[in-house]
Short mmCIF file of C-alpha atoms in Angstrom, two decimals:
data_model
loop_
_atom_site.label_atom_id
_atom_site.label_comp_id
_atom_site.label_asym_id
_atom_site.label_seq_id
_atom_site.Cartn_x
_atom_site.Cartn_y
_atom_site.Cartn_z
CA UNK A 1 5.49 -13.78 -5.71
CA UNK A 2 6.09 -17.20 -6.45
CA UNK A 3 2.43 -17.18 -8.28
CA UNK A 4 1.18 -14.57 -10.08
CA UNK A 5 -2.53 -13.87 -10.32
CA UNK A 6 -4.35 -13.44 -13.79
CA UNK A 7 -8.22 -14.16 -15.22
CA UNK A 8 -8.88 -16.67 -18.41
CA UNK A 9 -11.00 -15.57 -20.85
CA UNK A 10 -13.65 -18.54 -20.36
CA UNK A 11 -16.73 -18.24 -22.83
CA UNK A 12 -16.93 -20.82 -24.93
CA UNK A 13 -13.43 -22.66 -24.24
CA UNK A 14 -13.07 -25.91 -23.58
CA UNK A 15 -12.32 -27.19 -19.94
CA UNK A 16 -11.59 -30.71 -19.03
CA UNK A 17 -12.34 -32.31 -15.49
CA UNK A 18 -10.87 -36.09 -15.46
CA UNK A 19 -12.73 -38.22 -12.02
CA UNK A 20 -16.06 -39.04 -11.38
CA UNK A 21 -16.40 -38.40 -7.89
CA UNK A 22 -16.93 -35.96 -5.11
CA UNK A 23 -13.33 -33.65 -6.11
CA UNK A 24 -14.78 -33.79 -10.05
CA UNK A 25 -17.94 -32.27 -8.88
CA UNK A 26 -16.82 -29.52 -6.70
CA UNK A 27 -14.31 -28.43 -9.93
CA UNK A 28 -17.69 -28.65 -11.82
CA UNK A 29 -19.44 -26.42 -9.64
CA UNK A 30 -16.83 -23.98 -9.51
CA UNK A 31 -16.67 -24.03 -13.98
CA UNK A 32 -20.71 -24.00 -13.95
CA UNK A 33 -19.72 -20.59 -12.97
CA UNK A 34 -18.19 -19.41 -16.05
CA UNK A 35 -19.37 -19.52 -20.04
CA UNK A 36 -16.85 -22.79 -20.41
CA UNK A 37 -17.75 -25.31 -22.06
CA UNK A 38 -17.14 -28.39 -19.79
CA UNK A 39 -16.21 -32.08 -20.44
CA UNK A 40 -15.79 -34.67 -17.71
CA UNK A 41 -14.17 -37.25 -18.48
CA UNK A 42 -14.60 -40.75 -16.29
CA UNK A 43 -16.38 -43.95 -16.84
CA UNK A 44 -18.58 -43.61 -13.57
CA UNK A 45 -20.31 -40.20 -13.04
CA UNK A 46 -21.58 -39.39 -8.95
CA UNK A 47 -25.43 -38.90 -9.42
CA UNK A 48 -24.76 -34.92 -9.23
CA UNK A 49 -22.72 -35.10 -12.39
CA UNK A 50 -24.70 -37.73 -13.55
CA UNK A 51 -27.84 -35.37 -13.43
CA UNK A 52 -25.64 -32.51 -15.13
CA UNK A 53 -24.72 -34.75 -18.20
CA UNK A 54 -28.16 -35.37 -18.35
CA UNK A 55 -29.46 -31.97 -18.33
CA UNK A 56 -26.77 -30.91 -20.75
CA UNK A 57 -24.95 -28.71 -18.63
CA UNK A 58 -21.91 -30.31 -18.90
CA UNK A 59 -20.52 -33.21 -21.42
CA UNK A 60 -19.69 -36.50 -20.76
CA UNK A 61 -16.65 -38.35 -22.07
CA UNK A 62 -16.18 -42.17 -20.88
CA UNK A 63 -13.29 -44.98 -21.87
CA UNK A 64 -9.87 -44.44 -21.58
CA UNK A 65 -8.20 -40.86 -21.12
CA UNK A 66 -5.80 -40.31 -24.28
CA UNK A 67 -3.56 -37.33 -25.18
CA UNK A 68 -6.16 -35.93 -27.90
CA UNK A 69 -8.57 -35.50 -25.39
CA UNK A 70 -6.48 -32.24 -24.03
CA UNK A 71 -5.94 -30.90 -27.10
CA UNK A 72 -7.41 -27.04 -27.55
CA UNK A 73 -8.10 -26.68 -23.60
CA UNK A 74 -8.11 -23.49 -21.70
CA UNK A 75 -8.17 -25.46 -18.26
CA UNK A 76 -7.54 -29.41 -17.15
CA UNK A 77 -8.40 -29.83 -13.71
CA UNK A 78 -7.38 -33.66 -12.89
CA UNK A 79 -9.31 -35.77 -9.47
CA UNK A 80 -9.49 -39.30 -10.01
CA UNK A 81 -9.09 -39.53 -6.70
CA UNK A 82 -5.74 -42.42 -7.13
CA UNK A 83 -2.58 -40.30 -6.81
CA UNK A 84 -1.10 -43.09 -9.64
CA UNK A 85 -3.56 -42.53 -12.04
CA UNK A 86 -3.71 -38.71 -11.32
CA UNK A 87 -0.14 -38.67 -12.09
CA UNK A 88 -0.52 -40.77 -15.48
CA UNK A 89 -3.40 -38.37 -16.77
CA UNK A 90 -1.11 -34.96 -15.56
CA UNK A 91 1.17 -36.56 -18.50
CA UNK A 92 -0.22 -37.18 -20.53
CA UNK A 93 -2.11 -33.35 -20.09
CA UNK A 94 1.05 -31.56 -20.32
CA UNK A 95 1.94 -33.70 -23.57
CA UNK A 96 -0.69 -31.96 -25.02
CA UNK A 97 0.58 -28.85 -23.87
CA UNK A 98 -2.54 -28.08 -21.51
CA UNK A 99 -2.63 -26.02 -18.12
CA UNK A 100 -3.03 -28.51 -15.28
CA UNK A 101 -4.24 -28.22 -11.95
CA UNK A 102 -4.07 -31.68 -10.32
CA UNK A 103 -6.24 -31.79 -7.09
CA UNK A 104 -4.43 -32.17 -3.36
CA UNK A 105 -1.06 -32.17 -5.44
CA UNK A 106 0.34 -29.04 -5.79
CA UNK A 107 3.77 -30.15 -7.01
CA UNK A 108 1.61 -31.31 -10.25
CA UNK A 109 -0.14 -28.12 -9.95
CA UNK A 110 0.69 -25.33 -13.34
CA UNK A 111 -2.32 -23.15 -11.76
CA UNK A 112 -3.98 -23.07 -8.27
CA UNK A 113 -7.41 -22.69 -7.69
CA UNK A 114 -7.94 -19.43 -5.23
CA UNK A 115 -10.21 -18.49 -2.85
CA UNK A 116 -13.47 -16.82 -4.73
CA UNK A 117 -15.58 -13.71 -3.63
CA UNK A 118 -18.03 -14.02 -6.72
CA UNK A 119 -19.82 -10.61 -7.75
CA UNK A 120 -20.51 -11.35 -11.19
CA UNK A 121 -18.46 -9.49 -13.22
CA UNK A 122 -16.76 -8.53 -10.15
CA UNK A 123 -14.47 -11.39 -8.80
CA UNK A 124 -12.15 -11.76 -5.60
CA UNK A 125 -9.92 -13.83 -5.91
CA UNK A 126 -7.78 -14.90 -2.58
CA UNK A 127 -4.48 -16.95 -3.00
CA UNK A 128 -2.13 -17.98 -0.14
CA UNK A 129 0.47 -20.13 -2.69
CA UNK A 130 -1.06 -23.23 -1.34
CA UNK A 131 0.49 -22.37 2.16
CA UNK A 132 -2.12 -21.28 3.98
CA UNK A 133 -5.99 -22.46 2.73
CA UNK A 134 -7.42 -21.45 6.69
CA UNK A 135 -6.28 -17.84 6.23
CA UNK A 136 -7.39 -17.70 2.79
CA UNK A 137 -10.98 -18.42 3.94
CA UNK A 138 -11.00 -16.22 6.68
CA UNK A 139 -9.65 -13.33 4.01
CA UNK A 140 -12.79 -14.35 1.81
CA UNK A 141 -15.26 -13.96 4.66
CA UNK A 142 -13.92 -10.50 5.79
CA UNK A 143 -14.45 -9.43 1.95
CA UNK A 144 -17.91 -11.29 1.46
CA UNK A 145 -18.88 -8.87 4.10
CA UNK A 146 -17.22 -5.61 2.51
CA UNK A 147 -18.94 -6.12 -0.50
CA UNK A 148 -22.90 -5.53 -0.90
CA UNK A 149 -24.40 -8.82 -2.63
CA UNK A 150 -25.67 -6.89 -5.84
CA UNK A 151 -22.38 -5.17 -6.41
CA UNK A 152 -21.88 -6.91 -9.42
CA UNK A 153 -25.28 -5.88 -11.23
CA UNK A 154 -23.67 -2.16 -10.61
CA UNK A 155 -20.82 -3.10 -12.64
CA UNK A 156 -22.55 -5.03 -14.65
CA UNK A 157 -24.78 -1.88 -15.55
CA UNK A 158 -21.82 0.22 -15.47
CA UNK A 159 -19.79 -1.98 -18.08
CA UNK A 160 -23.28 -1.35 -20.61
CA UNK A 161 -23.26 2.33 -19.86
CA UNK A 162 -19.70 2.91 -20.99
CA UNK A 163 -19.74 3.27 -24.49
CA UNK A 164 -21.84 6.07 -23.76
CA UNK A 165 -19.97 7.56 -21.25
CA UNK A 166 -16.87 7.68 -23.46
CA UNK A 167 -18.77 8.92 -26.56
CA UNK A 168 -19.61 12.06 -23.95
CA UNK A 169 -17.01 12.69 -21.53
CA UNK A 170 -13.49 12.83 -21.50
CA UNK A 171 -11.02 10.51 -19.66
CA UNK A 172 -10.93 12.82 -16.97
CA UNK A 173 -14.52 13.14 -16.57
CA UNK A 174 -15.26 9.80 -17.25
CA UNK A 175 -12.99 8.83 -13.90
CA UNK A 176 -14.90 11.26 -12.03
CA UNK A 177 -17.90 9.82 -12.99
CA UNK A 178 -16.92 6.18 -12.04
CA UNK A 179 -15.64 7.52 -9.03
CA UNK A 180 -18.68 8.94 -8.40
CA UNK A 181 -20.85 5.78 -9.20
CA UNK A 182 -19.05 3.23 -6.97
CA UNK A 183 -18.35 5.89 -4.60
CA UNK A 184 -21.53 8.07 -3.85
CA UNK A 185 -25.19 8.31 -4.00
CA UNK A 186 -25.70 5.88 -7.09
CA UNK A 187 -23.85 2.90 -5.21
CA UNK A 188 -25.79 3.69 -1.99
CA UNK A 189 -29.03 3.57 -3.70
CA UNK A 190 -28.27 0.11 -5.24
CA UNK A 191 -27.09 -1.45 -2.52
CA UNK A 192 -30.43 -0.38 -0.69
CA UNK A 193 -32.27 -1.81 -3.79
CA UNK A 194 -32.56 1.22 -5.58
CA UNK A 195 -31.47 0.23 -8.67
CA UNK A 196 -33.58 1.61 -11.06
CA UNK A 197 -33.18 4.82 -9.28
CA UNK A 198 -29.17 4.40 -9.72
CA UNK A 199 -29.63 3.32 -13.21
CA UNK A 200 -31.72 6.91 -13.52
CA UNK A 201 -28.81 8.99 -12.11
CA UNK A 202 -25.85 7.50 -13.71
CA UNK A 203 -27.78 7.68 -16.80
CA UNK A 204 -28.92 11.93 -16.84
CA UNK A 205 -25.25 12.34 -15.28
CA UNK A 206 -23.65 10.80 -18.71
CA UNK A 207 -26.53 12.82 -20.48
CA UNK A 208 -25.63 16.34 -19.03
CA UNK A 209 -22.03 16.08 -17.63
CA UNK A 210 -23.71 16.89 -14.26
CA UNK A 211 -22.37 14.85 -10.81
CA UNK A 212 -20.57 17.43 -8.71
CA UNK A 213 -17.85 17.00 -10.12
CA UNK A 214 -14.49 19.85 -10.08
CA UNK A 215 -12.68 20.35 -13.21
CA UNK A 216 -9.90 21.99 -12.19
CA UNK A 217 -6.42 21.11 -11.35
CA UNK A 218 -5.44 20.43 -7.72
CA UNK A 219 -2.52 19.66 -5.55
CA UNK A 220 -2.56 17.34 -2.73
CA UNK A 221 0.29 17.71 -0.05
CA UNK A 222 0.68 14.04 1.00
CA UNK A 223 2.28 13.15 3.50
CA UNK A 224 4.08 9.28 3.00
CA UNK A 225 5.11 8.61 6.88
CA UNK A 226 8.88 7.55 8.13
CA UNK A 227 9.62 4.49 6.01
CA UNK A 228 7.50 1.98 5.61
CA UNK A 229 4.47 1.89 2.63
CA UNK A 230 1.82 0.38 5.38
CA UNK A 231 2.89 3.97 7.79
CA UNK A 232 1.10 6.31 5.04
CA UNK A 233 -3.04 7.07 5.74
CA UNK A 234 -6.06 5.74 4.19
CA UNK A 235 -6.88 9.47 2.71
CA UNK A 236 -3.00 9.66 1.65
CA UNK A 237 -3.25 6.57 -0.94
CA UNK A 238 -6.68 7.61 -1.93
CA UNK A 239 -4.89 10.78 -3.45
CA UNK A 240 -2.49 8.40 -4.75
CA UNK A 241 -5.08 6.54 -6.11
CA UNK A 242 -6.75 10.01 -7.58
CA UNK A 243 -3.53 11.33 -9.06
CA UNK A 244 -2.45 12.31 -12.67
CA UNK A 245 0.75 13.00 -11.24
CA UNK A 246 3.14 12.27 -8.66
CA UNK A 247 6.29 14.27 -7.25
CA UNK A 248 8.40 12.30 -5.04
CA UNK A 249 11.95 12.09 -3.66
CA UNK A 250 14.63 9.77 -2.24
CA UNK A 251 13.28 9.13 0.94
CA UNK A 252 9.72 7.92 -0.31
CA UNK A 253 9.32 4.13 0.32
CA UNK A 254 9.21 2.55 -3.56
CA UNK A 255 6.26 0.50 -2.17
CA UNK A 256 3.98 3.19 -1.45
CA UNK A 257 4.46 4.28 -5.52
CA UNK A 258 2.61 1.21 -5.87
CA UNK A 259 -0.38 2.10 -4.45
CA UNK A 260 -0.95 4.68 -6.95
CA UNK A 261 -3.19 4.21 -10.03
CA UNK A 262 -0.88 2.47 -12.29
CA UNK A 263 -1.25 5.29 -15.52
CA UNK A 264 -0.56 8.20 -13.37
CA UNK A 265 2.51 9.83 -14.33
CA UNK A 266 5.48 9.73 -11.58
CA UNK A 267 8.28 12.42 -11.73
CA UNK A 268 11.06 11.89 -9.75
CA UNK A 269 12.60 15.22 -7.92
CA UNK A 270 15.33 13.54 -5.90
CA UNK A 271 15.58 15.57 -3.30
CA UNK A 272 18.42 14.98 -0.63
CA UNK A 273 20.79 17.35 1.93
CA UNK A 274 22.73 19.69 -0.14
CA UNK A 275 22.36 18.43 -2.88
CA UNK A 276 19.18 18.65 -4.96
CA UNK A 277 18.40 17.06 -8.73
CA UNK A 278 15.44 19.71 -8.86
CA UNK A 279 15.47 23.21 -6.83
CA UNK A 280 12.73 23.52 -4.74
CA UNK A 281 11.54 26.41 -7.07
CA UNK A 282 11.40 23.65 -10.03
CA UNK A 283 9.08 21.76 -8.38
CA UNK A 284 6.62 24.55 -7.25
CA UNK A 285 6.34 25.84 -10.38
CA UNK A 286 6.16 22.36 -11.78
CA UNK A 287 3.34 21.19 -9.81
CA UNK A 288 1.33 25.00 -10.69
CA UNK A 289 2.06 24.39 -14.09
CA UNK A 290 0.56 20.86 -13.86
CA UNK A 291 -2.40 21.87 -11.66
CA UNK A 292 -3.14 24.69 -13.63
CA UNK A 293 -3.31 22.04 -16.91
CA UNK A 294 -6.63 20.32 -14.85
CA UNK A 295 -4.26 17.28 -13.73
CA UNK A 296 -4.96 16.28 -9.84
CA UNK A 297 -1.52 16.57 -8.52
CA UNK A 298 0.16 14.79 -5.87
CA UNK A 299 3.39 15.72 -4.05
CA UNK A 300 4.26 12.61 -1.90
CA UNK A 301 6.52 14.21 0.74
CA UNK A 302 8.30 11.62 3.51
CA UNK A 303 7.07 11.95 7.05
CA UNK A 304 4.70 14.55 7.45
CA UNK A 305 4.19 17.71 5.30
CA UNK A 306 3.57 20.19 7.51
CA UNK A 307 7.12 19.42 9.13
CA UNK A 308 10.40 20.66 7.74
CA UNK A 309 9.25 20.04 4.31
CA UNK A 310 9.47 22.95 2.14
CA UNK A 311 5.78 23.09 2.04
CA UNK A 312 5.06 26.11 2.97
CA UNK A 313 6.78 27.76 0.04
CA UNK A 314 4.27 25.38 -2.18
CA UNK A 315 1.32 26.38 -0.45
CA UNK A 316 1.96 30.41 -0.98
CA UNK A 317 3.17 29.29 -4.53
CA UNK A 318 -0.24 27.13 -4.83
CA UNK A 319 -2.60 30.20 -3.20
CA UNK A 320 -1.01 32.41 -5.39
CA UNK A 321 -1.77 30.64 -8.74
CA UNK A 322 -5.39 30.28 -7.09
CA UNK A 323 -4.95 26.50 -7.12
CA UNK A 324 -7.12 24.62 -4.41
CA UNK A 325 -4.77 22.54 -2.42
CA UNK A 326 -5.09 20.10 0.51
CA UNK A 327 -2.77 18.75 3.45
CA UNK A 328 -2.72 14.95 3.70
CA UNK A 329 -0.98 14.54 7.13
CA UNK A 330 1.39 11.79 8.02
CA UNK A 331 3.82 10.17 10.52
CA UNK A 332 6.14 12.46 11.13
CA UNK A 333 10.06 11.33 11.62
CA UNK A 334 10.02 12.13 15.23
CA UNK A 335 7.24 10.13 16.22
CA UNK A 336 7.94 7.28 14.01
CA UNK A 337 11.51 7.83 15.39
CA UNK A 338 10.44 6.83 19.00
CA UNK A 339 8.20 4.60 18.12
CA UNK A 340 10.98 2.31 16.23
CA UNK A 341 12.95 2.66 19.31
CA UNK A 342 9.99 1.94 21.58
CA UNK A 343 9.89 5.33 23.45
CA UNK A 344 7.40 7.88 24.01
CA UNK A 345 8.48 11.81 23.44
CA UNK A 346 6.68 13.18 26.53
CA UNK A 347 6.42 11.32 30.04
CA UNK A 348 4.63 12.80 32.95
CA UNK A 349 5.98 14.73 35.16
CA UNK A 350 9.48 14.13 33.55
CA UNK A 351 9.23 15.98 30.77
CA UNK A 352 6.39 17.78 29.53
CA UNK A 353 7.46 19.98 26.48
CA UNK A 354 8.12 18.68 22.95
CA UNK A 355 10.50 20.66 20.51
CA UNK A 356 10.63 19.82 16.69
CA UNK A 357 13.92 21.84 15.48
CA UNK A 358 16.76 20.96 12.42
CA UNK A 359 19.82 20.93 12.31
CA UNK A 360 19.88 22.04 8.72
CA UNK A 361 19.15 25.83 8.19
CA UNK A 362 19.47 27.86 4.95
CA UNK A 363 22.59 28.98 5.89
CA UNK A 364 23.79 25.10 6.35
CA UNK A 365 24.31 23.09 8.94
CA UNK A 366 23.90 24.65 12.29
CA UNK A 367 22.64 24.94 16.35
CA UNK A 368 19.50 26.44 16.66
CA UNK A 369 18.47 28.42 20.14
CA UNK A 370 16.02 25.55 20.53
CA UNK A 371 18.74 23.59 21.11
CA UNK A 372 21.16 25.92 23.00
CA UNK A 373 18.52 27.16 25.34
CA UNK A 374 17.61 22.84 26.15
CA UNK A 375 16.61 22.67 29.72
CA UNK A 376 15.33 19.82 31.99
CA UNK A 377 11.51 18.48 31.29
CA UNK A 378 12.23 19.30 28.05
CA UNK A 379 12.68 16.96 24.74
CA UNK A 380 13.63 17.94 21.40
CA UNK A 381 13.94 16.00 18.31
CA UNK A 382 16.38 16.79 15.76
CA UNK A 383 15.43 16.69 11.81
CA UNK A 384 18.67 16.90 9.29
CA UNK A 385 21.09 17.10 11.79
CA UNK A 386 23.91 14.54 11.68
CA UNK A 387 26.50 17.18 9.91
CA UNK A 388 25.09 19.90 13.00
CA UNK A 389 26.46 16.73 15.65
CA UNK A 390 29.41 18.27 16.76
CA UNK A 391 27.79 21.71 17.00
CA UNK A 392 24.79 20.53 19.40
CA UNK A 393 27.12 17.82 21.42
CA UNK A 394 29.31 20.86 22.29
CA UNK A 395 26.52 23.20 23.18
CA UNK A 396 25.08 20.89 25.47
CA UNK A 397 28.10 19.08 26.92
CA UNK A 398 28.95 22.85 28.72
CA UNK A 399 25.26 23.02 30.38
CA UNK A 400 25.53 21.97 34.17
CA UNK A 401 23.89 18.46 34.52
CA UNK A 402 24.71 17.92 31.05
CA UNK A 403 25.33 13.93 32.13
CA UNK A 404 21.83 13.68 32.31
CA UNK A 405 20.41 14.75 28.60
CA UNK A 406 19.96 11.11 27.35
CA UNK A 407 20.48 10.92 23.16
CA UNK A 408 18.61 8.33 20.93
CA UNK A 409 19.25 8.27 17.45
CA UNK A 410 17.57 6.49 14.82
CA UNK A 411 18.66 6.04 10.97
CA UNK A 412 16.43 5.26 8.33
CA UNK A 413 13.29 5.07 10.29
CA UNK A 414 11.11 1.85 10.32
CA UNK A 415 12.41 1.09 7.04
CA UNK A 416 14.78 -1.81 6.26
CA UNK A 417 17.69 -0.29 6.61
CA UNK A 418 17.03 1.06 10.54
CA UNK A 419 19.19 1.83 12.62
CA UNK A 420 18.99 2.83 16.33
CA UNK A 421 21.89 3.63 19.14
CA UNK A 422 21.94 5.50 22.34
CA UNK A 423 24.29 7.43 23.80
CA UNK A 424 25.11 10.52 26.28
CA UNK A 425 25.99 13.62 24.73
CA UNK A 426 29.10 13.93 25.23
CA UNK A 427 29.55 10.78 23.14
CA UNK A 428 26.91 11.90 19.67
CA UNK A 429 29.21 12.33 17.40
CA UNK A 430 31.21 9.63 17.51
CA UNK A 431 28.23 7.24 17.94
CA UNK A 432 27.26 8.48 14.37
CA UNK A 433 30.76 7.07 13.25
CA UNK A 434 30.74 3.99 14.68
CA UNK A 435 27.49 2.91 13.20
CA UNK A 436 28.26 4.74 9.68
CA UNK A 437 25.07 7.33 10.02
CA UNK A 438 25.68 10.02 7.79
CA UNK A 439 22.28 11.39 6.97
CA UNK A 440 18.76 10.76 7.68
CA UNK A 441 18.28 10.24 10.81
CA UNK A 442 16.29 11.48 13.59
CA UNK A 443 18.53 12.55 16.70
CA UNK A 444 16.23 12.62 20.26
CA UNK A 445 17.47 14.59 23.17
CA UNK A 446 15.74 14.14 26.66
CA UNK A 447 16.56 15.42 29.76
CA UNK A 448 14.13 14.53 32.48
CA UNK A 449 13.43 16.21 35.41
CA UNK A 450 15.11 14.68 38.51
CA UNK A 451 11.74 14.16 40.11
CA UNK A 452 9.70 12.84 37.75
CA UNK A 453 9.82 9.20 36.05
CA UNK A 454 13.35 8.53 35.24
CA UNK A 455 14.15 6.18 33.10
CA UNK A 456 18.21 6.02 32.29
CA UNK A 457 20.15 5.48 29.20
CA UNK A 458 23.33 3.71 30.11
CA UNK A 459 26.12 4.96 28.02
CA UNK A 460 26.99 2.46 25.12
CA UNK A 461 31.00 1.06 24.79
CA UNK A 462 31.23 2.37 21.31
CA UNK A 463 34.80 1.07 20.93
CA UNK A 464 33.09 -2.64 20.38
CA UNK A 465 30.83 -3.99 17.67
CA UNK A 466 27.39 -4.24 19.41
CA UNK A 467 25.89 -7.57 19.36
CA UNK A 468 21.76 -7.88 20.03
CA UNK A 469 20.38 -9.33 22.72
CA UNK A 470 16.60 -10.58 21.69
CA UNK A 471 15.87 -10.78 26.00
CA UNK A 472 16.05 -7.44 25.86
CA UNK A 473 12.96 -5.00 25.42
CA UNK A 474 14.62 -1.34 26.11
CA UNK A 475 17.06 0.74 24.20
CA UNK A 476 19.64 0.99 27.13
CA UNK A 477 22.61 -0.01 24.50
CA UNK A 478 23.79 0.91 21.50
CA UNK A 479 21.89 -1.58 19.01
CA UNK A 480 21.16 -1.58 15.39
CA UNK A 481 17.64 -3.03 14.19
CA UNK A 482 16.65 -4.40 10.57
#
């Protein structure tokens, strides 16, 4: 971020508009907002600020602008309207030592003014860096519509009622509570007008500790998607959002940490092939222990968890301990596999059965019968199975029609780092070395049926460094995408 955003502390502080004119008095509207305390400074006042100064509302400051006249400011917004004499007054602002925003200049600019969704004490605010003011309006409107016009005297009521609430709950209770306010029956019965009947239930569920609330520990199973943060599902970064604390491993997208409420403790388990910072019996036990303690638990799990992800061990661990536990689903590998390489894992008539196998088995790398027993119609897609490569290209390159099983393989799925080639089988393993692809990776197998929908993979020249071709829409070639 070139800007970042951030909130003044208004009341009572001293803000300084310097024109007279139609850009002074939109500034002004914008600070009637806030508790400032607001001098304009300009010879001739517009009848609007004119009637202001004469109502008290704001001050008025006329003769010539000096350097004194910034001193002890929270805010200087400058619109005289003449770029020259905008440019004087910005100097002799920043001599003072004052934040500046100059109006239609943003090189002269310290601060920019954003687009505002005002909910008094809840505010929006929309910024674009001054690159894109159209979209920033547009973002306003969408929100102006997501949020109910009296949301603010909610918070408002909510911010009064919280001394209280933390004289009688705990934190954890207290979260629940909000959550409950902004979330269930008390926000719906505002936002119908209700609000004395809001006030009522918010207030007996501080009194008695009473809003439906669970106690306990629990463990959410939450599946993170392929790669990238924006793959994972609404209800997955609402757990995140929930959470006390996070598991995670390598293949978690950093971005999708930061979706998660910012105090919730993260605990790295670093997971990868062969080679794991915590056993898998570590982190069960971990995440009982935790659970067990009352924290809301979240194990963020790449992919899907429900897919060769050691979940299942969790789960007995988790019914064992009597722990309630859910399943957040997510994108598993294999479909967001295809979908980086623009493919679809079934096609009618040509093949209409799906297999999701590994190459990685307890006893190491190996070919499962999946795999051995691949026939036409038939797709499978390989988890963990680059260092089981020369097992499955040898398996299949003795089938009869073995020329036909087309191979897609895609690294580091729609992250980044992504990587995509095709090839025949014959030709798997040494399409991993060419493009460096070591581990995770998804490996796709097809092998259509002659009659149905055929759609071939020519065989890449591996022996050459591939070079992209934007023209072209299909995987037929070896290619690597970013």
């Amino acid at each position: 971020m070139k800007t970042f955003p951030m909130f003044f502390q208004m009341a009572g502080r001293k803000v300084v508009i310097v024109g007279g004119g139609e850009q002074a008095a939109q500034k002004t509207r914008l600070m009637l907002k806030t508790d400032a305390h607001i001098v304009v400074i300009s010879d001739v006042l517009d009848d609007e600020l004119a009637a202001l100064a004469a109502s008290g509302r704001i001050a008025h400051q006329s003769g010539p602008v000096q350097e004194r006249d910034f001193a002890n400011t929270v805010l200087i917004f400058i619109a005289t309207g003449c770029p020259g004499a905008d440019s004087a007054v910005y100097a002799l602002a920043k001599a003072a030592g004052a934040t500046v925003n100059v109006v239609d200049q943003p090189s002269l600019c310290d601060v920019i003014t954003p687009s505002i969704v005002d909910r008094d004490p809840v505010v929006v605010a929309i910024g674009t860096e001054g690159t894109a003011p159209v979209l920033a309006r547009q973002i306003k409107t969408q929100v102006e519509q997501l949020l109910e016009p009296n949301l603010g005297d909610l918070a408002a009521l909510a911010g009064r009622l919280r001394a209280s609430a933390a004289a009688r709950l705990g934190p954890r209770l207290r979260r629940d509570l909000w959550r409950w306010v902004f979330g269930n029956t008390p926000r719906r019965s505002h936002a119908r007008g209700a609000s004395r009947e809001a006030a009522q239930m918010i207030k007996q569920a501080i009194e008695t500790g009473n809003f439906g609330h669970d106690t306990g520990g629990s463990v959410a199973l939450v599946g993170a998607g392929p790669g990238a943060k924006d793959l994972i599902t609404l209800r997955g970064v609402q757990r995140l959002q929930e959470a006390d604390v996070i598991y995670y491993d390598r293949l978690v997208d950093p971005g999708i940490l930061e979706l998660a409420r910012r105090d919730a403790e993260r605990i790295y388990v670093g997971k990868r092939p062969g080679c794991h910072s915590w056993p898998q019996e570590k982190i069960t036990q971990t995440m009982v222990t935790a659970a067990k303690s009352g924290a809301r638990v979240v194990r963020l799990k790449c992919g899907d968890p429900a897919i060769f992800a050691r979940s299942f061990e969790e789960m007995e661990a988790l019914r064992d301990a009597d722990i309630p536990f859910e399943v957040v689903p997510g994108v598993t590998a294999a479909c967001g596999a295809a979908a980086a390489a623009s493919q679809t894992l079934t096609e009618r008539d040509a093949i209409d059965t799906l297999i999701l196998t590994t190459g990685h088995l307890a006893s190491g790398y190996g070919v499962t019968d999946a795999v051995k027993n691949l026939s036409p119609g038939s797709c499978i897609a390989l988890y963990m199975a680059v260092g089981a490569a020369d097992g499955v290209s040898a398996q299949l390159s003795a089938k009869p029609g073995a020329a036909d099983i087309c191979v897609t393989i895609v690294a580091n799925a729609q992250s980044e780092a992504q990587v995509i080639a095709t090839c025949d089988i014959q030709s798997l393993s040494a399409t991993l070395a060419h493009h460096g692809i070591k581990n995770t990776a998804t490996i796709i197998l097809k092998w259509r049926r002659k009659d149905g929908h055929n759609q071939q993979v020519s065989k890449p020249d591996i022996s050459k460094p591939y070079e992209a071709s934007a023209s072209s829409p299909s995987l037929l070639d070896a290619r690597i995408s970013a």
